[in-house]
Every structure is written in structure tokens, then in C-alpha cells.
Backbone as CSV, one residue per row, in Angstrom:
resi,resn,N_x,N_y,N_z,CA_x,CA_y,CA_z,C_x,C_y,C_z
1,MET,14.135,4.446,-19.621,12.935,3.860,-19.066,13.206,3.482,-17.608
2,ALA,12.224,3.714,-16.769,12.394,3.459,-15.339,12.432,1.956,-15.078
3,SER,13.226,1.566,-14.124,13.322,0.156,-13.777,12.075,-0.276,-13.005
4,PHE,11.942,-1.585,-12.849,10.783,-2.126,-12.141,10.737,-1.649,-10.697
5,ASP,11.900,-1.587,-10.041,11.944,-1.141,-8.646,11.533,0.321,-8.515
6,GLN,11.940,1.150,-9.473,11.546,2.562,-9.438,10.043,2.704,-9.640
7,LYS,9.498,1.919,-10.570,8.053,1.975,-10.810,7.275,1.503,-9.584
8,LEU,7.783,0.462,-8.929,7.131,-0.046,-7.721,7.172,0.983,-6.600
9,ALA,8.307,1.629,-6.422,8.429,2.661,-5.388,7.515,3.842,-5.687
10,MET,7.405,4.203,-6.966,6.531,5.309,-7.347,5.067,4.951,-7.090
11,ALA,4.691,3.704,-7.382,3.313,3.267,-7.139,2.992,3.260,-5.642
12,LYS,3.941,2.829,-4.829,3.724,2.841,-3.381,3.568,4.263,-2.863
13,ARG,4.375,5.177,-3.392,4.283,6.572,-2.964,2.946,7.166,-3.372
14,CYS,2.496,6.842,-4.589,1.194,7.341,-5.053,0.063,6.840,-4.158
15,SER,0.095,5.553,-3.842,-0.980,5.006,-3.017,-0.916,5.546,-1.589
16,HIS,0.288,5.776,-1.090,0.417,6.335,0.260,-0.114,7.769,0.298
17,GLU,0.222,8.568,-0.705,-0.294,9.943,-0.762,-1.819,9.934,-0.838
18,GLY,-2.373,8.995,-1.600,-3.828,8.884,-1.699,-4.464,8.504,-0.381
19,ALA,-3.842,7.577,0.340,-4.389,7.150,1.622,-4.348,8.280,2.645
20,VAL,-3.265,9.034,2.654,-3.148,10.147,3.601,-4.171,11.235,3.274
21,ALA,-4.285,11.581,2.002,-5.255,12.605,1.612,-6.679,12.137,1.892
22,GLY,-6.956,10.867,1.652,-8.284,10.329,1.935,-8.607,10.342,3.414
23,ALA,-7.617,10.016,4.241,-7.837,10.032,5.687,-8.123,11.453,6.183
24,LYS,-7.402,12.410,5.654,-7.658,13.807,6.042,-9.064,14.230,5.635
25,ALA,-9.471,13.844,4.431,-10.812,14.198,3.964,-11.881,13.504,4.803
26,ALA,-11.618,12.271,5.216,-12.585,11.545,6.043,-12.766,12.208,7.406
27,VAL,-11.680,12.710,7.968,-11.781,13.405,9.260,-12.618,14.671,9.117
28,VAL,-12.358,15.423,8.072,-13.124,16.654,7.847,-14.594,16.330,7.592
29,ALA,-14.853,15.302,6.794,-16.239,14.926,6.507,-16.953,14.423,7.757
30,THR,-16.235,13.717,8.608,-16.845,13.234,9.849,-17.287,14.394,10.726
31,ILE,-16.414,15.359,10.884,-16.755,16.531,11.706,-17.878,17.331,11.057
32,ALA,-17.777,17.494,9.726,-18.771,18.300,9.018,-20.156,17.663,9.025
33,THR,-20.242,16.342,9.108,-21.562,15.707,9.148,-22.020,15.389,10.565
34,ALA,-21.097,15.191,11.475,-21.494,14.818,12.832,-22.211,15.961,13.543
35,ILE,-21.699,17.152,13.386,-22.283,18.290,14.100,-23.740,18.530,13.694
36,PRO,-24.051,18.685,12.398,-25.464,18.910,12.065,-26.361,17.685,12.291
37,THR,-25.797,16.483,12.139,-26.608,15.282,12.351,-27.031,15.163,13.813
38,VAL,-26.074,15.295,14.704,-26.391,15.193,16.133,-27.269,16.362,16.576
39,ALA,-26.983,17.549,16.074,-27.792,18.712,16.446,-29.234,18.563,15.969
40,SER,-29.413,18.093,14.742,-30.780,17.934,14.249,-31.507,16.801,14.968
41,ALA,-30.777,15.764,15.359,-31.414,14.677,16.101,-31.860,15.129,17.484
42,ARG,-31.278,16.177,17.992,-31.673,16.694,19.304,-32.773,17.761,19.205
43,MET,-32.768,18.546,18.097,-33.654,19.707,18.030,-34.872,19.549,17.124
44,VAL,-34.728,18.838,16.020,-35.834,18.710,15.060,-36.749,17.561,15.499
45,PRO,-38.032,17.816,15.650,-38.937,16.770,16.149,-38.967,15.511,15.273
46,TRP,-38.990,15.663,13.947,-39.012,14.486,13.077,-37.739,13.668,13.246
47,ALA,-36.603,14.342,13.259,-35.325,13.639,13.405,-35.220,12.975,14.771
48,ARG,-35.729,13.622,15.793,-35.702,13.025,17.130,-36.505,11.730,17.157
49,ALA,-37.619,11.713,16.425,-38.480,10.535,16.427,-37.950,9.409,15.537
50,HIS,-37.204,9.740,14.476,-36.844,8.730,13.488,-35.358,8.385,13.404
51,LEU,-34.485,9.193,13.958,-33.048,8.922,13.847,-32.491,8.469,15.194
52,ASN,-32.359,7.161,15.363,-31.740,6.654,16.590,-30.214,6.747,16.456
53,HIS,-29.500,6.253,17.435,-28.043,6.375,17.416,-27.421,5.617,16.246
54,THR,-27.995,4.482,15.890,-27.473,3.710,14.765,-27.633,4.475,13.464
55,ALA,-28.757,5.101,13.259,-28.984,5.884,12.047,-28.030,7.073,11.975
56,GLN,-27.807,7.710,13.084,-26.879,8.839,13.099,-25.460,8.379,12.748
57,ALA,-25.040,7.258,13.321,-23.709,6.730,13.024,-23.597,6.322,11.570
58,LEU,-24.665,5.773,11.010,-24.649,5.374,9.608,-24.523,6.579,8.688
59,ILE,-25.220,7.653,8.993,-25.126,8.878,8.189,-23.699,9.422,8.228
60,ILE,-23.139,9.491,9.402,-21.792,10.053,9.570,-20.736,9.175,8.900
61,SER,-20.813,7.868,9.103,-19.797,6.981,8.543,-19.911,6.872,7.029
62,THR,-21.110,6.983,6.481,-21.267,6.965,5.028,-20.602,8.178,4.402
63,ALA,-20.786,9.327,4.991,-20.147,10.536,4.467,-18.631,10.445,4.574
64,ALA,-18.137,9.921,5.685,-16.688,9.786,5.860,-16.101,8.786,4.878
65,GLY,-16.759,7.663,4.697,-16.276,6.660,3.754,-16.275,7.150,2.331
66,ALA,-17.335,7.841,1.947,-17.394,8.390,0.594,-16.294,9.419,0.368
67,ALA,-16.083,10.279,1.337,-15.025,11.289,1.204,-13.658,10.632,1.088
68,TYR,-13.410,9.590,1.891,-12.122,8.901,1.829,-11.867,8.339,0.439
69,PHE,-12.808,7.584,-0.083,-12.578,6.919,-1.357,-12.523,7.894,-2.528
70,ILE,-13.333,8.928,-2.501,-13.304,9.902,-3.591,-11.984,10.647,-3.607
71,VAL,-11.557,11.146,-2.468,-10.309,11.926,-2.410,-9.101,11.037,-2.653
72,ALA,-9.096,9.833,-2.107,-7.962,8.929,-2.330,-7.835,8.582,-3.806
73,ASP,-8.948,8.295,-4.453,-8.914,7.960,-5.872,-8.417,9.126,-6.708
74,LYS,-8.934,10.313,-6.444,-8.497,11.487,-7.202,-7.021,11.789,-6.962
75,THR,-6.555,11.599,-5.750,-5.146,11.870,-5.439,-4.230,10.867,-6.128
76,VAL,-4.598,9.596,-6.108,-3.777,8.582,-6.780,-3.723,8.853,-8.280
77,LEU,-4.854,9.170,-8.876,-4.868,9.456,-10.310,-4.055,10.703,-10.651
78,LYS,-4.175,11.733,-9.828,-3.413,12.966,-10.067,-1.916,12.707,-9.963
79,THR,-1.519,11.962,-8.948,-0.100,11.665,-8.754,0.437,10.785,-9.874
80,ALA,-0.333,9.790,-10.272,0.102,8.916,-11.363,0.206,9.683,-12.674
81,ARG,-0.749,10.565,-12.929,-0.699,11.376,-14.145,0.516,12.292,-14.132
82,ARG,0.778,12.904,-12.982,1.931,13.796,-12.872,3.230,13.023,-13.091
83,ASN,3.324,11.830,-12.499,4.534,11.030,-12.656,4.695,10.505,-14.075
84,SER,3.598,10.207,-14.749,3.724,9.695,-16.114,4.200,10.796,-17.056
85,PHE,3.804,12.041,-16.815,4.275,13.133,-17.662,5.699,13.533,-17.327
86,ASN,6.073,13.423,-16.059,7.436,13.783,-15.656,8.479,12.768,-16.088
87,ASN,8.090,11.523,-16.263,9.050,10.453,-16.537,9.023,9.982,-17.985
88,THR,8.631,10.830,-18.902,8.678,10.438,-20.310,10.074,10.683,-20.838
89,ASN,10.711,9.611,-21.258,12.077,9.705,-21.779,12.135,9.470,-23.272
90,GLY,10.983,9.456,-23.907,10.970,9.220,-25.341,10.980,7.732,-25.643
91,PRO,10.893,7.377,-26.954,10.842,5.960,-27.325,12.163,5.264,-27.215
């Protein structure tokens, strides 16, 4: 059975991998939503009239935040599941 220090180190590694993967996903989501949001706010008449800079920032940051938390959560769960199957030493 793994010691407490090993379990703590494994948990820190899992959370770090999740944070890194989430940050990467947030960057991609920011770029993927910023381009069409800003372009539509400049070209589409309805969007030009109704989407000010605050609304555009809210759309972009919501997508980035959602991507971060979804990917980070999935990565932490995947890593924890992988580690729990790899570290089974029997009863």
C-alpha cells in the first residue's frame, strides 16, 4: 500500500496535470471564440447594435472558463483513475 507521502505527491501531480491541460484548453477556447465574436460584432448589424465590448468579453471569458474547468476535471479524473488501477497491490 502506498504511503501517505506518495499519495499526496500523486494527488499534487494529478491536480497539476489538470491545471496545465485546462489552461491549454482555455487558450484554445479563447482564440476560437474571440475571432468570430469580434468579427460578428463588426460585421453583423444586430451584433453591432447589441454587443458592446463588455458583452464580447463576457462571451469570450465564459467559453474560456468553461473549457478550463471541463478539461481540468476530466484530466484529474483520468489521471486518478489511471493511478488507482496502476497501484493496486491486492488486499
